[in-house]
Amino acid sequence: MVSMLFCVHRCCRGCAKDYFTIKIKERNIMEAVCPFCDEPDLTDDSVAAEYFNNLDIMLKNIVDSEVHELFQCKVRDRALMSDPNFRWCAACASGFIADPNRKRLVCPDCQAVTCALCKKPWEWQHDGISCEMFAQWKEANDPEYQAAGLERYLAENGIDCPKCKFKYALAKGGCMHFTCCQCKFEFCSGCGKPFLMSKKCNVSAYCEKLGLHAHHPRNCLFYLRDKEPKELQKLLEENGILYDIEPSYSQSEGCDSRKCPVMEQKELVDGIEDAICGQNIENGYAGLCRLHYVEYLVSLINKNRVDPLSIMDLNELQQELRRADKVFAEQKKTESDDAYHDRLVQLIRTEIPLAGDTT
């Protein structure tokens, strides 16, 4: 019999070998915990380090030598990911330690050249200019980039794991509780905030009532996805920000111009797969379905650091204050809804500024 390391459970040697072999070869070492109780919690780095050291000793006498070597390689890679200079290759998904002083990175495995900051494939036009200026040049001068339209825009502004920095060229629609396949970190795909159970979150006493939750900023897609596109368009117009309403050329000439072409992650019974959205597109939504058009509009809101307070109703403003554990006065009997709305907006701007907001 084999005893698990951080609990009282035991199983036969053959079952332990099969279980850990599958986890190491086909899954992720973050899943190589007790098969009965899922202990220990490997989101704590100090616990994970101690557990993997002990597990390494145990596995040496249980699994085949090549499986044990693969386990050691994965533990090493996990340690490398915690290095601030660790980078993922945008072409082949290999990881490596990069020179922090170099903006132009060359993957040692596939030799692909990418930018260390924006993670885009390197082009000579990027020399001497910022990533933002390079993106503007691409939009203005690259016909293929222009033809790909919003489908490519959403892919290139996909999901980045805030812990290991692995990049997913996927849209953020659907369930926003995202689990990184590389490091198993659970986070919001819209804002990158970690998802935590109530007992592990100590932001405020309010957290105890929430169960699994994340502290999303108010401009996160998690909240704004329920807004009507017209409301988001109005917010952008108020701030002088342009947006698309017509599809790009490639979308209108696609094999099925009635279906949304955006790539997204879909959860199936037997696992997760990357596939096109396939939902019906709607007129005035730039060749996208409503879900991904809203995502596109919210990405513009976030990119330009627009505060959505003006389109939040009274209940949403009060919820914003409660989540931040802020005290606020109730509406006076003689106070109009608009006046009370303005008062709450001013309080939130003062007490809960958006990250990066200097106003």
mmCIF file of C-alpha atoms in Angstrom:
data_model
loop_
_atom_site.group_PDB
_atom_site.id
_atom_site.type_symbol
_atom_site.label_atom_id
_atom_site.label_comp_id
_atom_site.label_asym_id
_atom_site.label_seq_id
_atom_site.Cartn_x
_atom_site.Cartn_y
_atom_site.Cartn_z
ATOM 1 C CA MET A 1 0.000 0.000 0.000
ATOM 2 C CA VAL A 2 1.068 3.581 -0.707
ATOM 3 C CA SER A 3 0.278 6.403 1.741
ATOM 4 C CA MET A 4 -0.597 9.806 0.362
ATOM 5 C CA LEU A 5 1.690 12.570 1.596
ATOM 6 C CA PHE A 6 -0.569 15.258 3.070
ATOM 7 C CA CYS A 7 -3.552 13.231 4.284
ATOM 8 C CA VAL A 8 -4.523 9.847 5.776
ATOM 9 C CA HIS A 9 -5.565 8.123 2.551
ATOM 10 C CA ARG A 10 -3.866 5.048 1.122
ATOM 11 C CA CYS A 11 -4.156 3.020 -2.083
ATOM 12 C CA CYS A 12 -2.526 -0.023 -3.643
ATOM 13 C CA ARG A 13 0.796 0.350 -5.414
ATOM 14 C CA GLY A 14 -0.617 -0.495 -8.860
ATOM 15 C CA CYS A 15 -3.399 2.091 -8.614
ATOM 16 C CA ALA A 16 -0.956 4.740 -7.390
ATOM 17 C CA LYS A 17 1.349 4.013 -10.326
ATOM 18 C CA ASP A 18 -1.469 4.274 -12.868
ATOM 19 C CA TYR A 19 -2.926 7.432 -11.288
ATOM 20 C CA PHE A 20 0.305 9.412 -11.056
ATOM 21 C CA THR A 21 1.501 8.222 -14.494
ATOM 22 C CA ILE A 22 -1.651 9.605 -16.135
ATOM 23 C CA LYS A 23 -1.405 12.891 -14.246
ATOM 24 C CA ILE A 24 2.251 13.338 -15.204
ATOM 25 C CA LYS A 25 2.079 12.212 -18.840
ATOM 26 C CA GLU A 26 -1.346 13.396 -19.926
ATOM 27 C CA ARG A 27 -2.435 16.077 -17.481
ATOM 28 C CA ASN A 28 -0.665 18.627 -15.265
ATOM 29 C CA ILE A 29 1.483 18.015 -12.202
ATOM 30 C CA MET A 30 -0.722 20.482 -10.310
ATOM 31 C CA GLU A 31 -3.349 17.723 -10.481
ATOM 32 C CA ALA A 32 -0.992 15.093 -9.008
ATOM 33 C CA VAL A 33 -2.587 15.304 -5.564
ATOM 34 C CA CYS A 34 -4.479 12.768 -3.454
ATOM 35 C CA PRO A 35 -7.083 11.044 -5.676
ATOM 36 C CA PHE A 36 -9.515 10.844 -2.749
ATOM 37 C CA CYS A 37 -9.514 14.324 -1.191
ATOM 38 C CA ASP A 38 -7.499 16.493 -3.650
ATOM 39 C CA GLU A 39 -5.053 17.505 -0.928
ATOM 40 C CA PRO A 40 -2.835 19.442 -0.641
ATOM 41 C CA ASP A 41 -3.816 22.848 -1.980
ATOM 42 C CA LEU A 42 -1.013 23.582 -4.449
ATOM 43 C CA THR A 43 -2.010 27.198 -5.036
ATOM 44 C CA ASP A 44 0.210 27.997 -2.043
ATOM 45 C CA ASP A 45 3.743 28.050 -3.491
ATOM 46 C CA SER A 46 5.436 27.062 -0.224
ATOM 47 C CA VAL A 47 3.112 24.071 0.194
ATOM 48 C CA ALA A 48 3.640 23.104 -3.450
ATOM 49 C CA ALA A 49 7.446 23.225 -3.111
ATOM 50 C CA GLU A 50 7.427 20.961 -0.042
ATOM 51 C CA TYR A 51 4.888 18.587 -1.593
ATOM 52 C CA PHE A 52 6.744 18.177 -4.891
ATOM 53 C CA ASN A 53 10.026 17.501 -3.062
ATOM 54 C CA ASN A 54 8.390 14.696 -1.083
ATOM 55 C CA LEU A 55 6.427 13.447 -4.084
ATOM 56 C CA ASP A 56 9.654 13.210 -6.089
ATOM 57 C CA ILE A 57 11.073 10.775 -3.535
ATOM 58 C CA MET A 58 7.865 8.730 -3.445
ATOM 59 C CA LEU A 59 7.447 8.518 -7.223
ATOM 60 C CA LYS A 60 10.995 7.262 -7.744
ATOM 61 C CA ASN A 61 9.957 3.908 -6.271
ATOM 62 C CA ILE A 62 6.508 3.745 -7.891
ATOM 63 C CA VAL A 63 6.422 4.945 -11.512
ATOM 64 C CA ASP A 64 8.645 4.019 -14.459
ATOM 65 C CA SER A 65 11.953 5.870 -14.762
ATOM 66 C CA GLU A 66 10.922 7.857 -17.864
ATOM 67 C CA VAL A 67 7.746 9.024 -16.101
ATOM 68 C CA HIS A 68 9.785 10.069 -13.079
ATOM 69 C CA GLU A 69 12.175 12.020 -15.317
ATOM 70 C CA LEU A 70 9.209 13.735 -16.988
ATOM 71 C CA PHE A 71 7.863 14.672 -13.548
ATOM 72 C CA GLN A 72 11.217 16.224 -12.621
ATOM 73 C CA CYS A 73 11.246 18.186 -15.897
ATOM 74 C CA LYS A 74 7.755 19.537 -15.219
ATOM 75 C CA VAL A 75 8.684 20.522 -11.669
ATOM 76 C CA ARG A 76 11.736 22.317 -13.061
ATOM 77 C CA ASP A 77 9.612 24.113 -15.680
ATOM 78 C CA ARG A 78 7.160 25.164 -12.993
ATOM 79 C CA ALA A 79 10.012 26.684 -10.985
ATOM 80 C CA LEU A 80 11.253 28.506 -14.077
ATOM 81 C CA MET A 81 7.815 30.045 -14.648
ATOM 82 C CA SER A 82 8.121 31.878 -11.329
ATOM 83 C CA ASP A 83 11.228 33.674 -12.621
ATOM 84 C CA PRO A 84 10.286 37.251 -13.642
ATOM 85 C CA ASN A 85 12.395 36.825 -16.807
ATOM 86 C CA PHE A 86 10.575 33.684 -17.944
ATOM 87 C CA ARG A 87 8.847 34.062 -21.316
ATOM 88 C CA TRP A 88 6.632 31.867 -23.478
ATOM 89 C CA CYS A 89 7.271 31.577 -27.183
ATOM 90 C CA ALA A 90 4.284 32.875 -29.139
ATOM 91 C CA ALA A 91 4.918 30.394 -31.955
ATOM 92 C CA CYS A 92 5.621 26.987 -30.386
ATOM 93 C CA ALA A 93 4.610 27.459 -26.718
ATOM 94 C CA SER A 94 8.080 26.586 -25.415
ATOM 95 C CA GLY A 95 9.316 28.497 -22.394
ATOM 96 C CA PHE A 96 12.728 30.007 -21.713
ATOM 97 C CA ILE A 97 14.565 32.530 -19.535
ATOM 98 C CA ALA A 98 15.014 35.764 -21.469
ATOM 99 C CA ASP A 99 17.515 38.564 -21.148
ATOM 100 C CA PRO A 100 15.523 41.308 -19.337
ATOM 101 C CA ASN A 101 17.380 43.970 -21.332
ATOM 102 C CA ARG A 102 16.384 42.584 -24.739
ATOM 103 C CA LYS A 103 13.100 43.497 -26.380
ATOM 104 C CA ARG A 104 13.641 41.137 -29.326
ATOM 105 C CA LEU A 105 13.426 37.517 -28.138
ATOM 106 C CA VAL A 106 14.535 34.422 -30.086
ATOM 107 C CA CYS A 107 13.034 31.080 -29.063
ATOM 108 C CA PRO A 108 15.839 28.510 -28.542
ATOM 109 C CA ASP A 109 13.571 25.707 -29.802
ATOM 110 C CA CYS A 110 11.873 26.994 -32.965
ATOM 111 C CA GLN A 111 13.934 30.189 -33.550
ATOM 112 C CA ALA A 112 10.778 32.315 -33.821
ATOM 113 C CA VAL A 113 11.382 35.981 -32.978
ATOM 114 C CA THR A 114 8.840 37.807 -30.820
ATOM 115 C CA CYS A 115 8.558 41.026 -28.850
ATOM 116 C CA ALA A 116 9.145 40.596 -25.121
ATOM 117 C CA LEU A 117 6.510 43.204 -24.273
ATOM 118 C CA CYS A 118 3.550 42.757 -26.618
ATOM 119 C CA LYS A 119 4.349 39.094 -27.474
ATOM 120 C CA LYS A 120 3.659 39.725 -31.170
ATOM 121 C CA PRO A 121 5.831 38.189 -33.922
ATOM 122 C CA TRP A 122 8.776 40.509 -34.503
ATOM 123 C CA GLU A 123 8.922 42.630 -37.667
ATOM 124 C CA TRP A 124 11.572 45.140 -38.638
ATOM 125 C CA GLN A 125 8.992 47.933 -38.451
ATOM 126 C CA HIS A 126 8.924 47.396 -34.668
ATOM 127 C CA ASP A 127 12.550 48.596 -34.359
ATOM 128 C CA GLY A 128 12.817 51.838 -32.432
ATOM 129 C CA ILE A 129 9.095 52.304 -31.753
ATOM 130 C CA SER A 130 6.767 51.339 -28.908
ATOM 131 C CA CYS A 131 4.425 48.361 -29.069
ATOM 132 C CA GLU A 132 1.440 50.702 -29.238
ATOM 133 C CA MET A 133 2.925 52.575 -32.214
ATOM 134 C CA PHE A 134 3.750 49.266 -33.919
ATOM 135 C CA ALA A 135 0.147 48.083 -33.460
ATOM 136 C CA GLN A 136 -1.089 51.329 -34.997
ATOM 137 C CA TRP A 137 1.271 50.856 -37.945
ATOM 138 C CA LYS A 138 -0.041 47.294 -38.469
ATOM 139 C CA GLU A 139 -3.633 48.502 -38.481
ATOM 140 C CA ALA A 140 -2.846 51.229 -41.006
ATOM 141 C CA ASN A 141 -0.422 49.447 -43.371
ATOM 142 C CA ASP A 142 -0.794 45.657 -43.256
ATOM 143 C CA PRO A 143 -3.527 44.450 -45.695
ATOM 144 C CA GLU A 144 -3.684 40.960 -44.141
ATOM 145 C CA TYR A 145 -4.027 42.461 -40.672
ATOM 146 C CA GLN A 146 -6.810 44.743 -41.890
ATOM 147 C CA ALA A 147 -8.600 41.898 -43.673
ATOM 148 C CA ALA A 148 -8.624 39.731 -40.547
ATOM 149 C CA GLY A 149 -10.619 42.453 -38.807
ATOM 150 C CA LEU A 150 -12.124 42.009 -35.353
ATOM 151 C CA GLU A 151 -11.709 38.236 -35.419
ATOM 152 C CA ARG A 152 -7.942 38.702 -35.311
ATOM 153 C CA TYR A 153 -8.189 41.643 -32.910
ATOM 154 C CA LEU A 154 -10.015 39.513 -30.322
ATOM 155 C CA ALA A 155 -7.523 36.661 -30.779
ATOM 156 C CA GLU A 156 -4.472 38.883 -30.326
ATOM 157 C CA ASN A 157 -6.077 40.469 -27.280
ATOM 158 C CA GLY A 158 -6.958 37.064 -25.874
ATOM 159 C CA ILE A 159 -6.302 35.611 -22.442
ATOM 160 C CA ASP A 160 -2.969 35.926 -20.616
ATOM 161 C CA CYS A 161 -2.375 33.923 -17.450
ATOM 162 C CA PRO A 162 -1.336 36.516 -14.811
ATOM 163 C CA LYS A 163 0.785 33.927 -12.984
ATOM 164 C CA CYS A 164 2.848 32.080 -15.611
ATOM 165 C CA LYS A 165 2.215 34.575 -18.501
ATOM 166 C CA PHE A 166 1.123 31.850 -20.948
ATOM 167 C CA LYS A 167 -0.910 33.450 -23.749
ATOM 168 C CA TYR A 168 -4.136 32.000 -25.143
ATOM 169 C CA ALA A 169 -5.318 33.342 -28.503
ATOM 170 C CA LEU A 170 -8.943 32.941 -27.475
ATOM 171 C CA ALA A 171 -11.887 35.234 -26.908
ATOM 172 C CA LYS A 172 -13.105 35.914 -23.389
ATOM 173 C CA GLY A 173 -16.791 35.149 -23.957
ATOM 174 C CA GLY A 174 -18.672 32.474 -22.050
ATOM 175 C CA CYS A 175 -17.581 31.396 -18.575
ATOM 176 C CA MET A 176 -14.987 33.838 -17.264
ATOM 177 C CA HIS A 177 -13.636 31.509 -14.578
ATOM 178 C CA PHE A 178 -10.505 30.443 -16.461
ATOM 179 C CA THR A 179 -7.995 27.789 -15.356
ATOM 180 C CA CYS A 180 -4.547 27.941 -16.950
ATOM 181 C CA CYS A 181 -3.563 24.577 -18.441
ATOM 182 C CA GLN A 182 0.108 25.314 -17.721
ATOM 183 C CA CYS A 183 0.106 26.282 -14.024
ATOM 184 C CA LYS A 184 -3.555 25.584 -13.020
ATOM 185 C CA PHE A 185 -3.990 29.146 -11.743
ATOM 186 C CA GLU A 186 -7.697 30.095 -11.557
ATOM 187 C CA PHE A 187 -8.482 33.648 -12.616
ATOM 188 C CA CYS A 188 -10.966 35.911 -14.356
ATOM 189 C CA SER A 189 -10.306 35.950 -18.090
ATOM 190 C CA GLY A 190 -11.515 39.544 -18.254
ATOM 191 C CA CYS A 191 -9.339 41.236 -15.621
ATOM 192 C CA GLY A 192 -6.874 38.577 -14.432
ATOM 193 C CA LYS A 193 -7.993 38.735 -10.788
ATOM 194 C CA PRO A 194 -7.671 35.393 -8.951
ATOM 195 C CA PHE A 195 -10.735 33.318 -8.126
ATOM 196 C CA LEU A 196 -10.712 32.373 -4.431
ATOM 197 C CA MET A 197 -13.052 30.610 -2.025
ATOM 198 C CA SER A 198 -14.474 32.811 0.715
ATOM 199 C CA LYS A 199 -12.300 31.347 3.483
ATOM 200 C CA LYS A 200 -9.124 32.109 1.499
ATOM 201 C CA CYS A 201 -10.006 35.716 0.668
ATOM 202 C CA ASN A 202 -9.470 38.360 3.326
ATOM 203 C CA VAL A 203 -10.350 41.522 1.381
ATOM 204 C CA SER A 204 -13.436 42.183 3.519
ATOM 205 C CA ALA A 205 -16.076 40.495 5.677
ATOM 206 C CA TYR A 206 -18.374 40.602 2.632
ATOM 207 C CA CYS A 207 -16.232 37.872 1.021
ATOM 208 C CA GLU A 208 -17.495 35.241 3.466
ATOM 209 C CA LYS A 209 -20.919 35.368 1.789
ATOM 210 C CA LEU A 210 -19.636 34.939 -1.753
ATOM 211 C CA GLY A 211 -18.174 31.421 -2.038
ATOM 212 C CA LEU A 212 -15.886 31.178 -5.082
ATOM 213 C CA HIS A 213 -15.346 34.734 -6.295
ATOM 214 C CA ALA A 214 -12.928 37.304 -7.687
ATOM 215 C CA HIS A 215 -12.606 41.032 -7.022
ATOM 216 C CA HIS A 216 -13.217 42.322 -10.540
ATOM 217 C CA PRO A 217 -12.795 46.051 -11.247
ATOM 218 C CA ARG A 218 -16.030 47.677 -12.438
ATOM 219 C CA ASN A 219 -14.773 47.950 -16.032
ATOM 220 C CA CYS A 220 -14.206 44.183 -16.239
ATOM 221 C CA LEU A 221 -16.116 42.237 -18.874
ATOM 222 C CA PHE A 222 -17.500 40.159 -15.987
ATOM 223 C CA TYR A 223 -19.823 43.077 -15.165
ATOM 224 C CA LEU A 224 -20.124 44.865 -18.505
ATOM 225 C CA ARG A 225 -21.074 41.759 -20.533
ATOM 226 C CA ASP A 226 -24.706 42.221 -19.423
ATOM 227 C CA LYS A 227 -24.877 45.763 -20.808
ATOM 228 C CA GLU A 228 -26.605 46.383 -24.106
ATOM 229 C CA PRO A 229 -24.223 47.192 -26.996
ATOM 230 C CA LYS A 230 -25.963 50.574 -27.394
ATOM 231 C CA GLU A 231 -25.020 51.508 -23.821
ATOM 232 C CA LEU A 232 -21.379 50.595 -24.408
ATOM 233 C CA GLN A 233 -21.349 52.444 -27.737
ATOM 234 C CA LYS A 234 -22.767 55.528 -26.002
ATOM 235 C CA LEU A 235 -20.008 55.336 -23.365
ATOM 236 C CA LEU A 236 -17.354 55.159 -26.089
ATOM 237 C CA GLU A 237 -18.922 58.044 -28.006
ATOM 238 C CA GLU A 238 -18.981 60.200 -24.848
ATOM 239 C CA ASN A 239 -15.230 59.673 -24.601
ATOM 240 C CA GLY A 240 -14.504 60.256 -28.307
ATOM 241 C CA ILE A 241 -13.542 56.624 -29.055
ATOM 242 C CA LEU A 242 -14.321 55.126 -32.464
ATOM 243 C CA TYR A 243 -15.702 51.607 -32.881
ATOM 244 C CA ASP A 244 -16.677 49.332 -35.791
ATOM 245 C CA ILE A 245 -20.210 48.366 -36.761
ATOM 246 C CA GLU A 246 -19.537 46.786 -40.181
ATOM 247 C CA PRO A 247 -17.737 43.446 -40.770
ATOM 248 C CA SER A 248 -14.294 43.291 -42.342
ATOM 249 C CA TYR A 249 -13.830 42.045 -45.901
ATOM 250 C CA SER A 250 -12.639 38.571 -44.863
ATOM 251 C CA GLN A 251 -15.675 38.042 -42.667
ATOM 252 C CA SER A 252 -18.154 38.998 -45.367
ATOM 253 C CA GLU A 253 -16.376 36.692 -47.848
ATOM 254 C CA GLY A 254 -16.001 33.757 -45.435
ATOM 255 C CA CYS A 255 -17.417 30.297 -45.947
ATOM 256 C CA ASP A 256 -20.416 31.185 -43.768
ATOM 257 C CA SER A 257 -20.811 34.919 -43.236
ATOM 258 C CA ARG A 258 -23.839 34.344 -40.988
ATOM 259 C CA LYS A 259 -21.787 32.728 -38.211
ATOM 260 C CA CYS A 260 -19.438 34.390 -35.729
ATOM 261 C CA PRO A 261 -15.837 33.362 -36.654
ATOM 262 C CA VAL A 262 -14.154 34.123 -33.310
ATOM 263 C CA MET A 263 -12.117 31.333 -31.683
ATOM 264 C CA GLU A 264 -13.079 30.465 -28.124
ATOM 265 C CA GLN A 265 -12.572 27.724 -25.551
ATOM 266 C CA LYS A 266 -15.525 25.348 -25.229
ATOM 267 C CA GLU A 267 -16.013 22.988 -22.307
ATOM 268 C CA LEU A 268 -17.190 19.527 -23.361
ATOM 269 C CA VAL A 269 -18.124 16.396 -21.411
ATOM 270 C CA ASP A 270 -14.735 14.789 -22.107
ATOM 271 C CA GLY A 271 -12.578 17.919 -21.816
ATOM 272 C CA ILE A 272 -11.968 21.328 -23.374
ATOM 273 C CA GLU A 273 -11.442 22.203 -27.023
ATOM 274 C CA ASP A 274 -10.732 25.346 -29.031
ATOM 275 C CA ALA A 275 -13.363 25.996 -31.691
ATOM 276 C CA ILE A 276 -15.041 28.847 -33.554
ATOM 277 C CA CYS A 277 -17.995 30.479 -31.822
ATOM 278 C CA GLY A 278 -20.476 29.649 -34.598
ATOM 279 C CA GLN A 279 -23.339 31.751 -33.158
ATOM 280 C CA ASN A 280 -25.463 33.805 -35.522
ATOM 281 C CA ILE A 281 -24.156 37.308 -36.223
ATOM 282 C CA GLU A 282 -26.377 40.367 -35.909
ATOM 283 C CA ASN A 283 -26.615 43.471 -38.071
ATOM 284 C CA GLY A 284 -24.529 46.377 -36.816
ATOM 285 C CA TYR A 285 -22.257 44.124 -34.737
ATOM 286 C CA ALA A 286 -19.247 44.178 -37.104
ATOM 287 C CA GLY A 287 -19.723 40.596 -38.277
ATOM 288 C CA LEU A 288 -19.782 39.170 -34.739
ATOM 289 C CA CYS A 289 -22.399 37.654 -32.472
ATOM 290 C CA ARG A 290 -23.715 39.807 -29.637
ATOM 291 C CA LEU A 291 -21.455 38.135 -27.047
ATOM 292 C CA HIS A 292 -18.217 38.809 -28.927
ATOM 293 C CA TYR A 293 -19.272 42.252 -30.111
ATOM 294 C CA VAL A 294 -19.783 43.234 -26.471
ATOM 295 C CA GLU A 295 -16.335 41.800 -25.719
ATOM 296 C CA TYR A 296 -14.874 43.938 -28.508
ATOM 297 C CA LEU A 297 -16.547 47.107 -27.177
ATOM 298 C CA VAL A 298 -15.396 46.365 -23.610
ATOM 299 C CA SER A 299 -11.837 45.808 -24.862
ATOM 300 C CA LEU A 300 -11.921 49.369 -26.257
ATOM 301 C CA ILE A 301 -13.250 50.640 -22.929
ATOM 302 C CA ASN A 302 -10.394 48.927 -21.079
ATOM 303 C CA LYS A 303 -7.733 49.901 -23.605
ATOM 304 C CA ASN A 304 -8.683 53.563 -23.253
ATOM 305 C CA ARG A 305 -9.207 53.346 -19.463
ATOM 306 C CA VAL A 306 -12.788 54.552 -19.650
ATOM 307 C CA ASP A 307 -14.704 54.466 -16.363
ATOM 308 C CA PRO A 308 -18.203 52.964 -16.894
ATOM 309 C CA LEU A 309 -19.799 54.804 -13.941
ATOM 310 C CA SER A 310 -22.079 56.872 -16.196
ATOM 311 C CA ILE A 311 -23.859 53.738 -17.516
ATOM 312 C CA MET A 312 -24.152 51.992 -14.135
ATOM 313 C CA ASP A 313 -27.572 52.125 -12.463
ATOM 314 C CA LEU A 314 -28.209 52.851 -8.774
ATOM 315 C CA ASN A 315 -28.167 49.193 -7.766
ATOM 316 C CA GLU A 316 -24.837 48.630 -9.561
ATOM 317 C CA LEU A 317 -23.309 51.690 -7.902
ATOM 318 C CA GLN A 318 -24.408 50.496 -4.464
ATOM 319 C CA GLN A 319 -23.047 47.014 -5.152
ATOM 320 C CA GLU A 320 -19.704 48.544 -6.163
ATOM 321 C CA LEU A 321 -19.520 50.278 -2.782
ATOM 322 C CA ARG A 322 -20.545 47.167 -0.854
ATOM 323 C CA ARG A 323 -17.932 45.015 -2.568
ATOM 324 C CA ALA A 324 -15.267 47.502 -1.503
ATOM 325 C CA ASP A 325 -16.702 47.588 2.043
ATOM 326 C CA LYS A 326 -17.417 51.324 1.758
ATOM 327 C CA VAL A 327 -20.074 53.122 3.817
ATOM 328 C CA PHE A 328 -22.593 55.211 1.873
ATOM 329 C CA ALA A 329 -25.719 57.183 2.753
ATOM 330 C CA GLU A 330 -29.167 56.103 1.643
ATOM 331 C CA GLN A 331 -31.154 58.189 -0.821
ATOM 332 C CA LYS A 332 -32.951 61.154 0.762
ATOM 333 C CA LYS A 333 -36.742 61.355 0.392
ATOM 334 C CA THR A 334 -36.483 64.672 -1.439
ATOM 335 C CA GLU A 335 -33.526 63.580 -3.590
ATOM 336 C CA SER A 336 -34.119 62.637 -7.227
ATOM 337 C CA ASP A 337 -32.657 59.447 -8.692
ATOM 338 C CA ASP A 338 -30.339 61.477 -10.918
ATOM 339 C CA ALA A 339 -29.038 63.525 -7.988
ATOM 340 C CA TYR A 340 -28.466 60.401 -5.887
ATOM 341 C CA HIS A 341 -26.770 58.727 -8.854
ATOM 342 C CA ASP A 342 -24.403 61.688 -9.221
ATOM 343 C CA ARG A 343 -23.639 61.612 -5.482
ATOM 344 C CA LEU A 344 -22.749 57.899 -5.548
ATOM 345 C CA VAL A 345 -20.643 58.356 -8.694
ATOM 346 C CA GLN A 346 -18.633 61.095 -7.008
ATOM 347 C CA LEU A 347 -18.143 58.934 -3.892
ATOM 348 C CA ILE A 348 -16.928 55.985 -5.950
ATOM 349 C CA ARG A 349 -14.536 58.128 -7.965
ATOM 350 C CA THR A 350 -13.047 59.379 -4.714
ATOM 351 C CA GLU A 351 -13.034 56.135 -2.702
ATOM 352 C CA ILE A 352 -12.580 53.463 -5.396
ATOM 353 C CA PRO A 353 -10.529 54.821 -8.318
ATOM 354 C CA LEU A 354 -9.906 52.494 -11.232
ATOM 355 C CA ALA A 355 -6.414 51.024 -11.469
ATOM 356 C CA GLY A 356 -4.276 53.447 -13.473
ATOM 357 C CA ASP A 357 -6.784 56.273 -13.032
ATOM 358 C CA THR A 358 -4.942 59.480 -12.147
ATOM 359 C CA THR A 359 -7.981 61.767 -12.116
#
